[in-house]
């Protein structure tokens, strides 16, 4: 089902960002930085009590410059209602209930979404009166807390996680390849879905019902089952969606997380924009198999070198995806659309690829002979043994005499060596360096 989404809403200055930072803070420090990706602190993945969830600070999402605050807060709440499994409404216990609080509470109540009410800025828990009046919002027990001082945030997290409902297993989709289509608004995701599902050899299963959750489209192609993730969501053109590109990132984040393979759709007429980088960054960060699909190829004036130039530009802008295949298509004319599925199969295979240990060690040994590890402090760096500990994504552990001597740049070299020898097209690779165990020679 993917990770639940939790959205923080509330009027300005009640402490949404402070709470957001408090809730994701601990995790943040261990997330690797990817060069070329703009860091954005509006949404993140965190966990509590063993449940991982995506958390969004809607306060950071600006819809329209110059818009009045009240409307802004309303739009943010709408977004939360649309997208979140659980909503945290933050109010300021020092100021008491304001008209804006009431308006937002009204919207949330009518939406029937699970809401947790956070009475922030409570630093003295003996003074219950401070937050009692918030019962009047009709959203249940207010949870007193101080985001700033980290007081009682555990209670809040307990309440949030309690509303998630049981972990549901994905039932009859175990053998289906889940494909997410992500990208900015208007790059042609919806058109691509239509043209994919319109392919002669693609068999779309009937999906009964039009419930909110029936958002995926299962189909079959050459005997293999697939699921296109969030097809309904992509097709639904809401007011909010048009209003902000940020929205597409949140949407994408949810889909990426559930996918086996991600199609990162780019618009040939616009090139690679910041927003594309951000979305692509999440795909890479979540270590998903992926393909870059450049759409609207029909609109490009071409000479013999056009594709090559595009390749170079894209590689330049999205350096961290140097391993991903680039495919030029037109959803409109259906040019090369069928190839999407073939390449998706291929990268999924690469993502699950396991390399024989003997062969792996031979390749790594040769590489370290050809380009020895730099030494340090009079010590010579050595890698004794390499093993692939998992697939999806392929993950390698190098046992070295001194892990400190295996620098980032050397790992990049080794990654290139692995890719040259074994391929791994379209899949990120993870590399871990460990201290040699005593019984290894
Ligand atoms: P947002 O606009 O809702 O995102 O609010 P911010 O997180 O930017 O916080 C607004 C102000 O309230 C800042 O000056 C914070 O330092 C302050 N603030 C946030 N949480 C607390 C809290 O728990 N206690 C106190 N005393 N101040 C807080
Ligand atoms: P989405 O917002 O990413 O789902 O994008 P849409 O599928 O709604 O497409 C946005 C606009 O681009 C629409 O006007 C489409 O008709 C147009 N479009 C999509 N794909 C192509 C294409 O391959 N070629 C051309 N010329 N136009 C396209």
Coordinates of C-alpha atoms and ligand atoms in Angstrom, one line a residue:
X1 CA 0.0 0.0 0.0
X2 CA 2.9 2.3 0.3
X3 CA 3.8 4.5 3.2
X4 CA 1.0 6.6 4.8
X5 CA 1.2 10.3 4.3
X6 CA 0.9 12.7 7.2
X7 CA 0.3 16.4 6.5
X8 CA 0.8 19.2 9.0
X9 CA -1.6 22.1 8.5
X10 CA -2.5 25.2 10.4
X11 CA -2.3 28.9 10.1
X12 CA 1.0 30.8 9.9
X13 CA 3.2 31.0 13.0
X14 CA 1.6 28.2 15.0
X15 CA 4.8 26.2 14.8
X16 CA 4.3 23.8 11.8
X17 CA 7.8 24.1 10.5
X18 CA 9.2 23.7 14.0
X19 CA 7.1 20.6 14.5
X20 CA 8.1 19.2 11.1
X21 CA 11.8 19.7 11.8
X22 CA 11.3 18.1 15.2
X23 CA 9.6 15.0 13.7
X24 CA 12.1 14.4 10.9
X25 CA 15.2 15.9 12.6
X26 CA 16.8 12.7 13.8
X27 CA 16.5 11.0 10.5
X28 CA 17.7 13.8 8.4
X29 CA 21.3 13.6 9.6
X30 CA 21.8 10.2 8.0
X31 CA 20.3 11.0 4.5
X32 CA 23.0 11.2 1.9
X33 CA 23.4 14.4 -0.1
X34 CA 23.1 14.0 -3.8
X35 CA 25.0 16.6 -5.8
X36 CA 22.7 18.4 -8.2
X37 CA 19.5 17.9 -6.2
X38 CA 18.0 20.9 -4.6
X39 CA 17.2 20.0 -1.0
X40 CA 13.7 20.7 0.0
X41 CA 12.5 20.3 3.5
X42 CA 8.8 20.3 2.8
X43 CA 8.4 16.6 2.9
X44 CA 10.4 13.8 4.2
X45 CA 10.2 10.2 5.3
X46 CA 10.4 9.3 9.0
X47 CA 9.2 6.6 11.3
X48 CA 7.7 5.9 14.7
X49 CA 7.1 2.7 16.4
X50 CA 8.3 0.8 13.4
X51 CA 5.9 2.5 10.9
X52 CA 7.5 4.6 8.2
X53 CA 5.5 7.5 6.9
X54 CA 5.8 10.5 4.6
X55 CA 5.4 13.8 6.3
X56 CA 4.5 17.0 4.6
X57 CA 4.7 20.6 6.0
X58 CA 1.9 22.2 3.9
X59 CA 2.8 25.5 5.4
X60 CA 5.9 25.6 3.2
X61 CA 3.8 25.1 0.1
X62 CA 3.1 28.4 -1.5
X63 CA 0.3 28.4 -4.0
X64 CA 0.2 31.9 -5.3
X65 CA 2.5 34.7 -4.6
X66 CA 0.6 37.7 -3.2
X67 CA -2.3 35.6 -2.2
X68 CA -3.9 36.4 1.1
X69 CA -3.0 34.2 3.9
X70 CA -6.5 32.9 4.7
X71 CA -6.9 31.5 1.2
X72 CA -3.4 30.1 1.3
X73 CA -4.1 28.2 4.5
X74 CA -7.4 26.9 3.0
X75 CA -5.6 25.6 -0.1
X76 CA -3.0 23.9 2.0
X77 CA -5.7 22.2 4.0
X78 CA -7.4 21.1 0.8
X79 CA -4.2 19.6 -0.4
X80 CA -3.8 17.7 2.9
X81 CA -7.4 16.4 2.6
X82 CA -6.7 15.3 -0.9
X83 CA -3.4 13.6 -0.2
X84 CA -2.9 12.7 3.4
X85 CA -3.9 9.6 5.3
X86 CA -3.7 11.5 8.6
X87 CA -3.7 15.3 9.2
X88 CA -2.1 17.1 12.1
X89 CA -3.8 20.4 12.7
X90 CA -1.5 22.6 14.7
X91 CA -2.9 25.4 16.9
X92 CA -1.2 27.9 19.2
X93 CA -2.2 27.2 22.8
X94 CA -0.9 30.7 23.8
X95 CA -3.2 32.5 21.5
X96 CA -6.2 30.3 21.8
X97 CA -8.7 29.7 19.0
X98 CA -8.8 32.1 16.1
X99 CA -11.2 32.5 13.3
X100 CA -8.8 30.9 10.9
X101 CA -8.4 27.9 13.2
X102 CA -12.1 27.4 13.1
X103 CA -12.3 27.6 9.3
X104 CA -9.6 25.0 8.9
X105 CA -11.1 22.8 11.6
X106 CA -14.4 23.0 9.8
X107 CA -12.9 21.9 6.5
X108 CA -11.1 19.0 8.1
X109 CA -14.2 17.9 10.0
X110 CA -16.3 17.8 6.9
X111 CA -13.6 15.8 5.0
X112 CA -13.9 12.9 7.5
X113 CA -10.2 12.4 7.3
X114 CA -8.5 11.3 10.5
X115 CA -7.2 14.4 12.3
X116 CA -4.9 14.8 15.2
X117 CA -5.1 18.1 17.0
X118 CA -1.8 19.5 18.2
X119 CA -1.9 22.3 20.8
X120 CA 1.5 23.7 20.4
X121 CA 3.6 26.0 22.5
X122 CA 2.5 24.3 25.8
X123 CA 5.6 24.4 28.0
X124 CA 3.8 24.1 31.3
X125 CA 1.8 20.9 31.5
X126 CA 0.2 21.8 34.8
X127 CA -1.8 24.5 33.2
X128 CA -4.4 22.4 31.4
X129 CA -6.6 25.3 30.9
X130 CA -4.2 26.6 28.2
X131 CA -5.4 24.0 25.7
X132 CA -8.8 23.0 27.0
X133 CA -10.7 25.4 24.8
X134 CA -9.5 23.6 21.7
X135 CA -12.1 20.8 22.4
X136 CA -14.5 23.4 20.9
X137 CA -13.0 22.7 17.5
X138 CA -14.8 19.4 17.5
X139 CA -11.7 17.4 16.5
X140 CA -11.3 15.3 19.6
X141 CA -8.7 15.6 22.3
X142 CA -6.1 18.2 21.8
X143 CA -2.6 16.9 22.4
X144 CA -0.6 19.5 24.3
X145 CA 3.0 19.7 23.2
X146 CA 6.0 21.9 22.6
X147 CA 7.5 21.5 19.2
X148 CA 10.3 23.8 20.1
X149 CA 11.4 22.0 23.2
X150 CA 10.3 18.5 22.0
X151 CA 7.9 18.0 24.9
X152 CA 5.2 15.4 24.5
X153 CA 5.8 14.9 20.8
X154 CA 5.8 11.2 21.5
X155 CA 2.1 11.3 22.4
X156 CA 1.4 13.1 19.2
X157 CA 3.3 10.4 17.2
X158 CA 1.4 7.7 19.0
X159 CA -1.9 9.3 18.1
X160 CA -0.8 9.7 14.5
X161 CA 0.4 6.1 14.1
X162 CA -2.8 4.8 15.8
X163 CA -4.8 6.3 12.9
X164 CA -2.9 4.5 10.2
X165 CA -4.8 1.3 10.4
X166 CA -3.4 -2.2 10.0
X167 CA -0.5 -2.9 7.6
X168 CA -2.1 -4.4 4.6
X169 CA -0.3 -6.8 2.4
X170 CA -0.4 -6.4 -1.3
X171 CA -2.5 -9.3 -2.3
X172 CA -2.6 -10.7 -5.8
X173 CA -0.1 -8.2 -7.2
X174 CA 3.0 -10.0 -6.0
X175 CA 4.0 -11.1 -9.4
X176 CA 3.1 -7.8 -11.1
X177 CA 5.7 -5.2 -11.9
X178 CA 4.7 -1.9 -10.5
X179 CA 5.4 1.1 -12.8
X180 CA 5.2 4.7 -11.5
X181 CA 5.0 7.5 -14.0
X182 CA 6.4 10.7 -12.5
X183 CA 7.1 14.2 -13.7
X184 CA 6.1 17.8 -13.6
X185 CA 2.6 18.9 -14.6
X186 CA 2.1 18.9 -18.4
X187 CA 5.1 16.8 -19.4
X188 CA 2.5 14.3 -20.7
X189 CA 2.1 11.6 -18.1
X190 CA -1.6 11.3 -18.6
X191 CA -1.2 11.1 -22.4
X192 CA 1.5 8.5 -21.9
X193 CA -0.8 6.4 -19.8
X194 CA -3.4 6.6 -22.5
X195 CA -1.1 5.6 -25.3
X196 CA 0.5 2.8 -23.2
X197 CA -2.8 1.3 -22.4
X198 CA -3.9 1.8 -26.0
X199 CA -1.2 -0.4 -27.4
X200 CA -2.6 -3.4 -29.3
X201 CA -0.8 -6.0 -27.3
X202 CA -1.6 -4.5 -23.9
X203 CA -4.5 -6.1 -22.1
X204 CA -6.1 -3.8 -19.5
X205 CA -8.0 -5.7 -16.8
X206 CA -11.4 -4.5 -15.8
X207 CA -11.2 -2.7 -12.5
X208 CA -14.4 -2.8 -10.6
X209 CA -15.6 0.2 -8.7
X210 CA -14.5 3.8 -8.7
X211 CA -13.6 4.1 -5.0
X212 CA -11.0 6.6 -3.9
X213 CA -8.5 3.8 -3.6
X214 CA -9.0 2.3 -7.0
X215 CA -6.2 4.5 -8.4
X216 CA -4.0 1.9 -10.0
X217 CA -4.4 0.2 -13.4
X218 CA -3.4 -3.4 -13.8
X219 CA -2.6 -4.6 -17.3
X220 CA -0.9 -7.5 -19.0
X221 CA 1.7 -7.5 -21.8
X222 CA 3.2 -10.6 -23.4
X223 CA 2.2 -12.7 -20.5
X224 CA 3.6 -10.5 -17.8
X225 CA 1.5 -8.6 -15.3
X226 CA 2.0 -4.9 -14.6
X227 CA 0.4 -2.2 -12.5
X228 CA 0.4 1.4 -13.5
X229 CA 0.5 3.2 -10.2
X230 CA -1.8 6.2 -9.5
X231 CA -3.3 6.4 -12.9
X232 CA -6.4 8.0 -11.5
X233 CA -4.4 10.6 -9.6
X234 CA -2.4 11.6 -12.6
X235 CA -5.5 12.0 -14.7
X236 CA -7.4 14.0 -12.2
X237 CA -6.7 17.6 -12.9
X238 CA -7.5 19.4 -9.7
X239 CA -7.4 23.1 -9.0
X240 CA -4.6 22.5 -6.5
X241 CA -2.6 20.5 -9.0
X242 CA -2.7 23.3 -11.5
X243 CA -1.8 25.7 -8.7
X244 CA 1.5 24.3 -7.7
X245 CA 4.3 22.2 -9.1
X246 CA 5.2 21.2 -5.6
X247 CA 2.1 19.2 -5.5
X248 CA 3.4 17.0 -8.3
X249 CA 6.5 16.2 -6.2
X250 CA 4.4 15.0 -3.3
X251 CA 2.3 12.9 -5.6
X252 CA 5.4 11.5 -7.2
X253 CA 7.0 10.8 -3.9
X254 CA 4.1 8.5 -3.0
X255 CA 4.2 6.7 -6.3
X256 CA 8.0 6.3 -6.4
X257 CA 7.9 4.6 -3.0
X258 CA 5.5 1.9 -4.2
X259 CA 7.1 1.3 -7.5
X260 CA 9.4 -1.4 -8.9
X261 CA 10.4 0.8 -11.8
X262 CA 9.9 4.5 -12.3
X263 CA 9.4 6.4 -15.6
X264 CA 10.8 9.9 -15.1
X265 CA 9.0 11.8 -17.8
X266 CA 10.7 14.9 -19.2
X267 CA 9.4 17.4 -21.7
X268 CA 11.6 17.6 -24.9
X269 CA 10.4 21.2 -25.5
X270 CA 11.4 22.4 -22.1
X271 CA 14.5 20.4 -21.1
X272 CA 15.5 19.6 -17.5
X273 CA 14.1 22.0 -14.9
X274 CA 14.6 22.3 -11.2
X275 CA 11.5 20.4 -10.6
X276 CA 12.6 17.5 -12.7
X277 CA 15.8 17.3 -10.8
X278 CA 14.0 17.2 -7.5
X279 CA 11.7 14.4 -8.6
X280 CA 14.6 12.5 -10.2
X281 CA 16.5 13.0 -7.0
X282 CA 13.9 11.2 -5.0
X283 CA 13.9 8.2 -7.5
X284 CA 17.6 7.9 -7.0
X285 CA 17.5 8.4 -3.3
X286 CA 14.8 5.7 -2.9
X287 CA 17.1 3.5 -5.0
X288 CA 14.4 2.5 -7.6
X289 CA 15.1 1.1 -11.1
X290 CA 14.3 3.9 -13.5
X291 CA 14.2 5.2 -17.1
X292 CA 14.2 8.7 -18.3
X293 CA 11.4 9.1 -20.9
X294 CA 11.7 12.3 -23.0
X295 CA 8.2 13.0 -24.3
X296 CA 6.9 15.3 -27.0
X297 CA 9.7 14.2 -29.3
X298 CA 7.4 15.0 -32.2
X299 CA 7.7 18.7 -31.4
X300 CA 11.5 18.8 -31.8
X301 CA 13.1 19.9 -35.0
X302 CA 15.6 17.2 -35.6
X303 CA 18.9 16.8 -37.5
X304 CA 21.3 13.9 -37.3
X305 CA 22.7 15.1 -34.0
X306 CA 19.7 16.1 -32.1
X307 CA 19.3 13.0 -30.0
X308 CA 23.0 13.1 -29.1
X309 CA 22.7 16.7 -28.0
X310 CA 19.7 15.9 -25.9
X311 CA 21.6 13.0 -24.3
X312 CA 24.5 15.3 -23.4
X313 CA 22.2 17.9 -21.9
X314 CA 20.3 15.5 -19.8
X315 CA 23.5 13.7 -18.6
X316 CA 24.8 17.1 -17.7
X317 CA 21.8 18.2 -15.7
X318 CA 21.1 14.8 -14.1
X319 CA 24.6 13.6 -13.3
X320 CA 23.4 11.3 -10.6
X321 CA 21.3 9.3 -13.1
X322 CA 24.2 8.5 -15.4
X323 CA 23.2 4.9 -15.3
X324 CA 19.6 5.4 -16.5
X325 CA 18.6 4.7 -20.1
X326 CA 17.1 7.7 -22.0
X327 CA 14.2 7.0 -24.3
X328 CA 12.7 9.5 -26.7
X329 CA 9.0 9.1 -27.3
X330 CA 5.8 10.8 -28.3
X331 CA 2.7 10.0 -26.4
X332 CA 0.9 11.8 -29.2
X333 CA 2.2 9.8 -32.2
X334 CA 3.0 6.8 -30.1
X335 CA 6.5 6.7 -31.4
X336 CA 8.6 4.2 -29.3
X337 CA 5.8 4.0 -26.7
X338 CA 5.8 0.2 -26.8
X339 CA 9.6 0.2 -26.0
X340 CA 8.9 1.7 -22.6
X341 CA 7.6 -1.6 -21.3
X342 CA 10.5 -3.6 -22.8
X343 CA 13.1 -1.3 -21.3
X344 CA 11.2 -1.3 -18.0
X345 CA 11.5 -5.1 -17.9
X346 CA 15.2 -4.8 -18.6
X347 CA 15.9 -2.3 -15.8
X348 CA 13.8 -4.3 -13.4
X349 CA 15.9 -7.4 -14.3
X350 CA 19.1 -5.4 -13.7
X351 CA 17.7 -4.1 -10.4
X352 CA 17.3 -7.8 -9.3
X353 CA 20.6 -9.0 -10.7
X354 CA 22.9 -11.1 -8.5
X355 CA 26.6 -11.5 -9.4
X356 CA 28.4 -14.7 -8.7
X357 CA 30.9 -14.1 -5.8
X358 CA 33.9 -15.6 -7.6
X359 CA 33.4 -13.5 -10.6
X360 CA 32.7 -10.4 -8.5
X361 CA 36.0 -10.8 -6.6
X362 CA 38.0 -11.4 -9.8
X363 CA 36.7 -8.1 -11.2
X364 CA 37.3 -6.1 -8.0
X365 CA 40.8 -7.6 -7.6
X366 CA 41.7 -6.7 -11.1
X367 CA 40.4 -3.2 -10.6
X368 CA 42.4 -2.7 -7.4
X369 CA 45.6 -3.9 -9.1
X370 CA 45.0 -1.6 -12.0
X371 CA 44.3 1.4 -9.8
X372 CA 45.5 0.6 -6.2
X373 CA 43.8 2.2 -3.2
X374 CA 45.7 5.2 -2.0
X375 CA 47.4 4.7 1.3
X376 CA 47.3 6.8 4.4
X377 CA 49.6 7.3 7.4
X378 CA 52.2 4.9 6.0
X379 CA 49.5 2.2 5.6
X380 CA 48.5 0.7 2.3
X381 CA 44.8 0.4 1.7
X382 CA 43.5 -3.0 0.7
X383 CA 40.2 -4.6 -0.2
X384 CA 40.3 -8.3 0.7
X385 CA 36.9 -9.5 -0.3
X386 CA 33.7 -8.3 -1.9
X387 CA 30.2 -9.7 -1.7
X388 CA 26.8 -8.8 -3.0
X389 CA 24.6 -8.8 0.1
X390 CA 21.3 -8.0 -1.6
X391 CA 19.5 -7.1 -4.8
X392 CA 16.9 -4.4 -5.5
X393 CA 19.0 -2.3 -5.4
X394 CA 22.2 -4.4 -5.9
X395 CA 24.2 -3.8 -2.7
X396 CA 27.9 -4.6 -2.4
X397 CA 30.0 -4.9 0.7
X398 CA 33.8 -4.4 0.4
X399 CA 35.9 -5.8 3.3
X400 CA 39.0 -3.6 3.7
X401 CA 41.9 -3.5 6.0
X402 CA 41.0 0.1 6.8
X403 CA 37.6 1.4 5.6
X404 CA 38.8 5.0 6.1
X405 CA 41.1 4.6 3.2
X406 CA 38.3 3.7 0.8
X407 CA 37.2 7.2 -0.1
X408 CA 34.1 8.3 -1.9
X409 CA 36.1 8.9 -5.2
X410 CA 37.4 5.4 -5.0
X411 CA 33.9 4.0 -4.6
X412 CA 32.9 5.9 -7.6
X413 CA 35.7 4.2 -9.5
X414 CA 34.6 0.8 -8.2
X415 CA 31.0 1.6 -9.2
X416 CA 32.1 2.3 -12.7
X417 CA 34.1 -0.9 -12.8
X418 CA 31.0 -2.9 -11.7
X419 CA 28.8 -1.2 -14.3
X420 CA 31.4 -1.7 -17.1
X421 CA 31.6 -5.4 -16.2
X422 CA 28.1 -6.3 -15.2
X423 CA 25.8 -3.6 -16.7
X424 CA 23.3 -2.6 -14.0
X425 CA 21.6 -0.2 -16.4
X426 CA 18.8 1.8 -14.9
X427 CA 19.4 0.7 -11.3
X428 CA 21.2 2.5 -8.5
X429 CA 24.0 0.5 -6.8
X430 CA 24.7 0.7 -3.1
X431 CA 28.3 0.2 -1.8
X432 CA 29.3 -0.4 1.8
X433 CA 32.8 -0.7 3.2
X434 CA 33.5 -2.8 6.3
X435 CA 36.4 -3.6 8.4
X436 CA 37.9 -7.0 7.4
X437 CA 36.9 -9.7 9.7
X438 CA 39.6 -11.4 11.6
X439 CA 39.3 -14.8 9.9
X440 CA 39.6 -13.5 6.4
X441 CA 43.1 -13.6 5.1
Ligands
LIG1 P1 4.7 28.0 11.0 O1 4.6 29.3 10.3 O2 3.4 27.4 11.5 O3 5.5 27.0 10.3 O4 5.5 28.3 12.4 P2 7.1 28.2 12.8 O5 7.4 26.8 13.0 O6 7.8 29.0 11.8 O7 7.0 28.9 14.2 C1 6.5 30.2 14.4 C2 7.2 30.7 15.7 O8 6.7 30.0 16.9 C3 8.7 30.7 15.7 O9 9.2 31.8 16.3 C4 9.0 29.5 16.6 O10 10.2 29.6 17.2 C5 7.8 29.5 17.6 N1 7.5 28.2 18.2 C6 7.3 27.1 17.5 N2 7.0 26.0 18.3 C7 7.1 26.6 19.6 C8 6.9 26.0 20.9 O11 6.7 24.8 21.1 N3 7.0 26.9 21.9 C9 7.3 28.2 21.8 N4 7.4 28.9 22.8 N5 7.5 28.7 20.5 C10 7.4 27.9 19.5
LIG2 P1 0.4 15.6 -17.5 O1 0.0 16.8 -16.7 O2 1.9 15.2 -17.3 O3 -0.5 14.4 -17.3 O4 0.4 16.0 -19.0 P2 -0.8 15.7 -20.1 O5 -0.8 14.3 -20.5 O6 -2.1 16.2 -19.6 O7 -0.3 16.5 -21.3 C1 -0.1 17.9 -21.2 C2 -0.2 18.5 -22.6 O8 0.8 18.1 -23.5 C3 -1.5 18.2 -23.3 O9 -2.0 19.3 -24.0 C4 -1.1 17.0 -24.2 O10 -2.0 17.0 -25.4 C5 0.3 17.5 -24.6 N1 1.1 16.3 -25.0 C6 1.3 15.2 -24.2 N2 2.2 14.4 -24.8 C7 2.5 14.9 -26.0 C8 3.3 14.5 -27.1 O11 4.0 13.5 -27.1 N3 3.4 15.4 -28.2 C9 2.7 16.6 -28.2 N4 2.9 17.3 -29.2 N5 1.9 17.0 -27.2 C10 1.8 16.2 -26.1

